[in-house]
Amino acid sequence: MQEKLKAIVEEALEKMKSADKLESLGDIKVAYLGKKGELTEILKSMKEVSPEDRPKVGQMVNDARNVLEEKLEEARQGFVKKMKEEQIKRETIDVTLPAKKTLLGHRHPNNIALEEVERIFVGMGYEVVEGPEVEYDYYNFEALNIPANHPAKDEQDTFYVNSNILLRTQTSPVQVRMMEEGKLPIRMIAPGRVFRSDEVDATHSPCFNQIEGLVIDKNITFADLKGTLAEFARQLFGEGTKVKFRPHHFPFTEPSAEVDVTCFKCGGKGCRFCKGSGWIEILGCGMVHPNVLKMSGIDPNEYTGFAFGVGLERITLLKYEIDDMRLLYENDIRFLRQF
């Protein structure tokens, strides 16, 4: 019996030495120590051993079991250690390498300027309104006192989808839609993209952004328009900014004017930035034409109003002293990071 147990232990130890993975040790343990294992079968045959020899044989079986359990545990620990070492090699982190930087995006200069303009007008009691970019010819031209044969239609080089539908050339159609709703008084600005068939250069693009404003109420005068735009310019360009109104013509306003502000670079003294004039043109404005009010269902004898429009890119270029509009759309991260 002693020789048999010795042979079983030696056989199990040889198998442990040749085991190439942790699962193999589990198979060896089942084969020798399991319910149907070699040592368990010997214990089941103890009834064939004489009573006086049973304690001695039982002790030999227990000793063999202890040896196998001890060797199996040593082999298991060896496999675990080896697997840990391989994992460490595989997942080694070189702490001397530069860390991976998470690049955070930030607002486009156009968006920064737009948010500032919106903040100024919302602070004066205006609401921000949006409208469709694909618009009817009626809202884009006719309802703004620009009939079919008006030269302004040719000047704007419009993208037509068909004879009645086009890509809006201005955000003024949003003003008409608000007036048609008849909820008076109105104090609103309408920012958004507009489209004109322009060649791309330093100051032009076929797609750009406009911000147009409209006020309709009783007893609105040109003085209200001047005061509003003077406050807007002061908040946008600085406390010392002054405004100058030059007579102009727009089909949808009467009287109309172009608005200049004192150069914020030289304070109005004259410099390269303002071409020596001391003034910079920023927007067009005027009192809403009575015909526009009538076509929108508003009585011009009871209500008056003013409107203005400014190019968002123009504000951005002036405010940040950018000399080429194309830089705003090239998405060069080196340029955008400056804002």
Short mmCIF file of C-alpha atoms in Angstrom, two decimals:
data_model
loop_
_atom_site.label_atom_id
_atom_site.label_comp_id
_atom_site.label_asym_id
_atom_site.label_seq_id
_atom_site.Cartn_x
_atom_site.Cartn_y
_atom_site.Cartn_z
CA MET A 1 0.00 0.00 0.00
CA GLN A 2 2.87 2.34 0.86
CA GLU A 3 4.49 1.69 -2.55
CA LYS A 4 1.19 2.33 -4.30
CA LEU A 5 0.68 5.66 -2.51
CA LYS A 6 4.25 6.69 -3.31
CA ALA A 7 3.69 5.92 -7.00
CA ILE A 8 0.46 7.96 -7.02
CA VAL A 9 2.19 10.97 -5.43
CA GLU A 10 5.16 10.79 -7.83
CA GLU A 11 2.82 10.52 -10.82
CA ALA A 12 0.81 13.56 -9.64
CA LEU A 13 3.99 15.57 -9.06
CA GLU A 14 5.23 14.82 -12.58
CA LYS A 15 1.95 15.99 -14.04
CA MET A 16 2.21 19.21 -11.99
CA LYS A 17 5.66 19.90 -13.43
CA SER A 18 4.41 19.51 -16.99
CA ALA A 19 1.26 21.62 -16.43
CA ASP A 20 1.36 24.68 -18.72
CA LYS A 21 -1.67 26.59 -17.38
CA LEU A 22 -3.66 27.13 -14.22
CA GLU A 23 -6.62 25.09 -15.48
CA SER A 24 -4.37 22.00 -15.77
CA LEU A 25 -3.76 22.09 -12.00
CA GLY A 26 -7.50 21.96 -11.46
CA ASP A 27 -7.70 18.82 -13.60
CA ILE A 28 -4.86 17.20 -11.58
CA LYS A 29 -6.59 18.04 -8.30
CA VAL A 30 -9.83 16.44 -9.46
CA ALA A 31 -7.97 13.35 -10.76
CA TYR A 32 -6.21 12.63 -7.46
CA LEU A 33 -8.14 14.40 -4.71
CA GLY A 34 -11.66 14.61 -6.11
CA LYS A 35 -14.66 12.44 -5.20
CA LYS A 36 -13.58 9.88 -7.78
CA GLY A 37 -9.85 10.57 -7.48
CA GLU A 38 -7.02 8.09 -6.87
CA LEU A 39 -6.68 8.75 -3.12
CA THR A 40 -10.43 8.76 -2.59
CA GLU A 41 -10.67 5.31 -4.23
CA ILE A 42 -8.01 3.99 -1.83
CA LEU A 43 -10.01 5.28 1.14
CA LYS A 44 -13.11 3.52 -0.22
CA SER A 45 -11.18 0.23 -0.30
CA MET A 46 -10.22 0.47 3.43
CA LYS A 47 -12.83 -2.20 4.22
CA GLU A 48 -10.50 -4.72 2.57
CA VAL A 49 -7.67 -3.79 4.95
CA SER A 50 -7.40 -5.67 8.23
CA PRO A 51 -8.71 -3.72 11.23
CA GLU A 52 -5.30 -3.52 12.89
CA ASP A 53 -3.72 -1.98 9.73
CA ARG A 54 -6.47 0.54 8.96
CA PRO A 55 -5.09 3.39 11.20
CA LYS A 56 -1.66 3.04 9.61
CA VAL A 57 -3.02 2.97 6.06
CA GLY A 58 -5.38 5.90 6.79
CA GLN A 59 -2.44 7.93 8.06
CA MET A 60 -0.41 7.16 4.90
CA VAL A 61 -3.33 8.29 2.70
CA ASN A 62 -3.70 11.54 4.69
CA ASP A 63 0.04 12.19 4.42
CA ALA A 64 -0.12 11.67 0.66
CA ARG A 65 -3.14 14.02 0.43
CA ASN A 66 -1.33 16.71 2.44
CA VAL A 67 1.73 16.45 0.16
CA LEU A 68 -0.39 16.76 -2.99
CA GLU A 69 -2.44 19.69 -1.63
CA GLU A 70 0.74 21.50 -0.59
CA LYS A 71 2.41 20.97 -3.99
CA LEU A 72 -0.76 21.96 -5.85
CA GLU A 73 -0.94 25.21 -3.87
CA GLU A 74 2.74 25.95 -4.56
CA ALA A 75 2.19 25.33 -8.27
CA ARG A 76 -0.95 27.51 -8.25
CA GLN A 77 0.93 30.36 -6.55
CA GLY A 78 3.67 29.99 -9.17
CA PHE A 79 1.16 30.35 -12.00
CA VAL A 80 -0.52 33.36 -10.33
CA LYS A 81 2.84 35.08 -9.86
CA LYS A 82 3.82 34.42 -13.47
CA MET A 83 0.48 35.77 -14.76
CA LYS A 84 0.88 38.88 -12.60
CA GLU A 85 4.36 39.53 -13.97
CA GLU A 86 3.11 39.17 -17.54
CA GLN A 87 0.23 41.55 -16.84
CA ILE A 88 2.61 44.13 -15.38
CA LYS A 89 4.85 43.90 -18.45
CA ARG A 90 1.84 44.22 -20.75
CA GLU A 91 0.31 47.18 -18.90
CA THR A 92 3.47 49.05 -18.01
CA ILE A 93 3.04 52.83 -17.88
CA ASP A 94 6.05 55.00 -18.58
CA VAL A 95 5.52 57.84 -16.11
CA THR A 96 8.18 59.91 -17.89
CA LEU A 97 6.05 60.20 -21.05
CA PRO A 98 3.98 63.37 -21.51
CA ALA A 99 0.36 62.97 -20.47
CA LYS A 100 -2.39 62.81 -23.08
CA LYS A 101 -4.01 66.23 -23.14
CA THR A 102 -7.76 66.56 -23.43
CA LEU A 103 -8.41 69.29 -25.97
CA LEU A 104 -11.39 71.42 -25.00
CA GLY A 105 -13.25 73.32 -27.69
CA HIS A 106 -14.37 76.90 -27.21
CA ARG A 107 -16.65 79.41 -28.84
CA HIS A 108 -16.11 80.70 -32.36
CA PRO A 109 -15.39 84.48 -32.55
CA ASN A 110 -18.69 84.92 -34.42
CA ASN A 111 -20.56 83.27 -31.55
CA ILE A 112 -18.72 85.40 -28.98
CA ALA A 113 -19.74 88.58 -30.84
CA LEU A 114 -23.33 87.36 -31.33
CA GLU A 115 -23.76 86.53 -27.65
CA GLU A 116 -22.51 89.98 -26.73
CA VAL A 117 -24.94 91.68 -29.15
CA GLU A 118 -27.81 89.55 -27.85
CA ARG A 119 -26.87 90.40 -24.24
CA ILE A 120 -26.94 94.12 -25.03
CA PHE A 121 -30.37 94.07 -26.71
CA VAL A 122 -31.96 91.64 -24.28
CA GLY A 123 -30.81 94.02 -21.56
CA MET A 124 -32.77 96.76 -23.35
CA GLY A 125 -35.95 94.66 -23.39
CA TYR A 126 -35.68 93.02 -26.81
CA GLU A 127 -36.42 89.38 -27.59
CA VAL A 128 -34.35 87.16 -29.91
CA VAL A 129 -36.41 85.68 -32.77
CA GLU A 130 -35.43 83.23 -35.50
CA GLY A 131 -37.03 82.39 -38.85
CA PRO A 132 -36.63 80.10 -41.89
CA GLU A 133 -33.54 80.37 -44.08
CA VAL A 134 -35.49 79.10 -47.11
CA GLU A 135 -38.04 81.87 -47.58
CA TYR A 136 -40.86 83.03 -49.86
CA ASP A 137 -40.14 85.83 -52.32
CA TYR A 138 -43.08 87.73 -50.78
CA TYR A 139 -41.51 87.94 -47.31
CA ASN A 140 -37.98 88.55 -48.56
CA PHE A 141 -38.91 91.34 -51.02
CA GLU A 142 -42.52 92.30 -51.67
CA ALA A 143 -43.62 92.67 -48.03
CA LEU A 144 -40.54 94.88 -47.53
CA ASN A 145 -41.66 97.36 -50.18
CA ILE A 146 -39.46 95.80 -52.88
CA PRO A 147 -41.78 94.90 -55.81
CA ALA A 148 -40.86 92.56 -58.68
CA ASN A 149 -39.37 95.30 -60.89
CA HIS A 150 -37.37 97.00 -58.10
CA PRO A 151 -33.59 97.32 -58.81
CA ALA A 152 -32.78 96.20 -55.25
CA LYS A 153 -33.69 92.68 -56.35
CA ASP A 154 -30.87 92.73 -58.88
CA GLU A 155 -28.40 94.27 -56.45
CA GLN A 156 -28.76 91.43 -53.96
CA ASP A 157 -27.97 88.57 -56.41
CA THR A 158 -30.44 86.16 -54.90
CA PHE A 159 -30.29 82.35 -54.90
CA TYR A 160 -33.71 81.24 -56.18
CA VAL A 161 -35.10 77.73 -55.67
CA ASN A 162 -38.00 78.57 -57.98
CA SER A 163 -39.90 81.74 -58.88
CA ASN A 164 -41.53 81.94 -55.42
CA ILE A 165 -38.95 80.37 -53.08
CA LEU A 166 -35.41 81.54 -52.39
CA LEU A 167 -32.59 81.53 -49.86
CA ARG A 168 -33.19 84.65 -47.81
CA THR A 169 -30.87 87.57 -48.55
CA GLN A 170 -31.55 89.23 -45.18
CA THR A 171 -33.26 88.42 -41.88
CA SER A 172 -35.89 91.12 -42.46
CA PRO A 173 -38.51 88.46 -43.38
CA VAL A 174 -38.51 87.48 -39.70
CA GLN A 175 -39.58 91.04 -38.88
CA VAL A 176 -42.46 90.83 -41.36
CA ARG A 177 -43.63 87.53 -39.87
CA MET A 178 -43.59 89.05 -36.38
CA MET A 179 -45.59 92.08 -37.57
CA GLU A 180 -48.16 89.83 -39.22
CA GLU A 181 -48.80 88.11 -35.90
CA GLY A 182 -50.17 91.44 -34.69
CA LYS A 183 -48.80 91.16 -31.15
CA LEU A 184 -47.86 94.78 -30.49
CA PRO A 185 -45.68 96.39 -29.33
CA ILE A 186 -42.66 94.65 -30.88
CA ARG A 187 -39.05 94.83 -29.70
CA MET A 188 -36.96 92.15 -31.34
CA ILE A 189 -33.67 91.23 -32.98
CA ALA A 190 -33.39 88.52 -35.64
CA PRO A 191 -29.93 86.94 -36.00
CA GLY A 192 -29.25 84.27 -38.61
CA ARG A 193 -27.57 83.12 -41.79
CA VAL A 194 -28.32 84.84 -45.11
CA PHE A 195 -27.24 84.04 -48.65
CA ARG A 196 -26.17 86.17 -51.62
CA SER A 197 -24.34 85.32 -54.82
CA ASP A 198 -21.09 87.07 -53.88
CA GLU A 199 -17.55 86.10 -54.80
CA VAL A 200 -15.46 84.99 -51.84
CA ASP A 201 -12.84 87.57 -50.85
CA ALA A 202 -11.54 89.32 -47.73
CA THR A 203 -14.88 91.08 -47.08
CA HIS A 204 -17.51 89.00 -48.93
CA SER A 205 -18.98 85.50 -48.75
CA PRO A 206 -22.04 83.85 -50.35
CA CYS A 207 -23.12 82.80 -46.84
CA PHE A 208 -22.83 85.17 -43.88
CA ASN A 209 -24.74 86.27 -40.78
CA GLN A 210 -26.94 89.27 -40.15
CA ILE A 211 -28.56 90.72 -37.05
CA GLU A 212 -31.62 92.84 -37.73
CA GLY A 213 -33.69 94.70 -35.19
CA LEU A 214 -37.24 96.00 -35.15
CA VAL A 215 -39.27 98.18 -32.79
CA ILE A 216 -42.97 98.88 -33.41
CA ASP A 217 -45.00 100.90 -30.91
CA LYS A 218 -46.95 104.12 -30.56
CA ASN A 219 -45.03 107.39 -30.78
CA ILE A 220 -41.72 105.85 -31.85
CA THR A 221 -39.46 108.51 -33.42
CA PHE A 222 -36.06 108.79 -35.06
CA ALA A 223 -34.77 110.03 -31.70
CA ASP A 224 -35.57 106.60 -30.20
CA LEU A 225 -33.60 104.97 -33.01
CA LYS A 226 -30.60 107.23 -32.45
CA GLY A 227 -30.63 106.72 -28.70
CA THR A 228 -30.90 102.92 -29.06
CA LEU A 229 -28.02 102.63 -31.51
CA ALA A 230 -25.86 105.06 -29.54
CA GLU A 231 -26.30 102.90 -26.42
CA PHE A 232 -25.63 99.74 -28.43
CA ALA A 233 -22.38 101.19 -29.84
CA ARG A 234 -21.29 102.41 -26.42
CA GLN A 235 -21.75 98.97 -24.83
CA LEU A 236 -20.17 97.10 -27.74
CA PHE A 237 -17.16 99.30 -28.51
CA GLY A 238 -16.57 101.27 -25.30
CA GLU A 239 -17.82 104.18 -23.19
CA GLY A 240 -16.32 106.94 -25.34
CA THR A 241 -17.88 105.70 -28.60
CA LYS A 242 -19.92 108.24 -30.55
CA VAL A 243 -22.28 107.65 -33.50
CA LYS A 244 -22.86 109.57 -36.73
CA PHE A 245 -25.90 109.18 -38.99
CA ARG A 246 -25.54 109.74 -42.76
CA PRO A 247 -28.62 109.96 -45.02
CA HIS A 248 -29.12 106.87 -47.17
CA HIS A 249 -31.87 104.98 -49.00
CA PHE A 250 -33.44 101.61 -48.17
CA PRO A 251 -36.76 100.57 -49.77
CA PHE A 252 -38.22 99.37 -46.46
CA THR A 253 -37.38 102.41 -44.30
CA GLU A 254 -38.03 106.15 -44.67
CA PRO A 255 -36.07 108.15 -43.66
CA SER A 256 -33.01 105.89 -43.78
CA ALA A 257 -29.43 106.28 -42.64
CA GLU A 258 -26.01 104.64 -42.50
CA VAL A 259 -24.45 104.65 -39.03
CA ASP A 260 -20.77 105.25 -38.29
CA VAL A 261 -19.02 104.94 -34.93
CA THR A 262 -15.86 106.65 -33.78
CA CYS A 263 -12.82 104.49 -34.41
CA PHE A 264 -12.17 102.52 -31.22
CA LYS A 265 -8.52 102.16 -32.26
CA CYS A 266 -7.64 105.87 -32.34
CA GLY A 267 -10.63 107.39 -30.55
CA GLY A 268 -11.70 109.32 -33.67
CA LYS A 269 -8.36 111.02 -34.31
CA GLY A 270 -7.67 109.15 -37.53
CA CYS A 271 -5.46 106.10 -38.09
CA ARG A 272 -4.71 103.32 -40.55
CA PHE A 273 -7.58 101.23 -39.17
CA CYS A 274 -10.23 103.88 -40.00
CA LYS A 275 -8.31 105.10 -43.08
CA GLY A 276 -7.67 108.46 -41.42
CA SER A 277 -11.36 109.44 -41.17
CA GLY A 278 -11.82 108.72 -37.46
CA TRP A 279 -15.12 106.92 -38.27
CA ILE A 280 -16.08 103.31 -39.07
CA GLU A 281 -19.34 102.32 -40.78
CA ILE A 282 -21.17 99.55 -38.92
CA LEU A 283 -24.85 99.33 -39.93
CA GLY A 284 -27.88 100.67 -41.80
CA CYS A 285 -31.16 101.79 -40.21
CA GLY A 286 -34.29 103.89 -40.60
CA MET A 287 -37.93 104.39 -39.70
CA VAL A 288 -40.16 101.55 -40.94
CA HIS A 289 -41.82 102.56 -44.23
CA PRO A 290 -45.61 103.09 -43.93
CA ASN A 291 -46.13 100.68 -46.84
CA VAL A 292 -44.37 97.92 -44.90
CA LEU A 293 -46.62 98.53 -41.90
CA LYS A 294 -49.76 98.47 -44.09
CA MET A 295 -48.81 95.20 -45.82
CA SER A 296 -48.33 93.59 -42.41
CA GLY A 297 -51.74 94.77 -41.18
CA ILE A 298 -50.50 97.60 -38.93
CA ASP A 299 -52.06 101.08 -39.08
CA PRO A 300 -49.20 103.56 -39.81
CA ASN A 301 -51.35 106.39 -38.44
CA GLU A 302 -51.39 104.74 -35.02
CA TYR A 303 -48.06 102.90 -34.90
CA THR A 304 -44.56 103.79 -36.00
CA GLY A 305 -41.27 101.98 -35.66
CA PHE A 306 -37.64 101.70 -36.59
CA ALA A 307 -35.45 98.94 -37.98
CA PHE A 308 -31.71 98.36 -38.29
CA GLY A 309 -29.41 95.68 -39.66
CA VAL A 310 -25.77 94.83 -39.10
CA GLY A 311 -23.52 92.08 -40.43
CA LEU A 312 -22.30 89.84 -37.61
CA GLU A 313 -19.01 89.18 -39.40
CA ARG A 314 -18.48 92.94 -39.72
CA ILE A 315 -18.79 93.36 -35.97
CA THR A 316 -16.45 90.42 -35.40
CA LEU A 317 -13.85 91.74 -37.85
CA LEU A 318 -13.94 95.22 -36.31
CA LYS A 319 -14.04 94.16 -32.68
CA TYR A 320 -11.12 91.74 -32.96
CA GLU A 321 -9.25 93.67 -35.68
CA ILE A 322 -9.33 90.79 -38.18
CA ASP A 323 -8.47 91.90 -41.70
CA ASP A 324 -9.79 88.91 -43.69
CA MET A 325 -13.30 87.46 -43.36
CA ARG A 326 -12.14 84.12 -44.77
CA LEU A 327 -10.21 83.41 -41.57
CA LEU A 328 -13.53 83.00 -39.76
CA TYR A 329 -14.47 79.99 -41.89
CA GLU A 330 -11.19 78.17 -42.48
CA ASN A 331 -11.37 76.45 -39.07
CA ASP A 332 -7.64 76.87 -38.47
CA ILE A 333 -7.28 75.95 -34.80
CA ARG A 334 -4.24 78.23 -34.47
CA PHE A 335 -6.46 81.19 -35.39
CA LEU A 336 -9.51 80.18 -33.34
CA ARG A 337 -7.47 79.63 -30.16
CA GLN A 338 -6.75 83.35 -30.04
CA PHE A 339 -10.30 84.19 -28.95
#
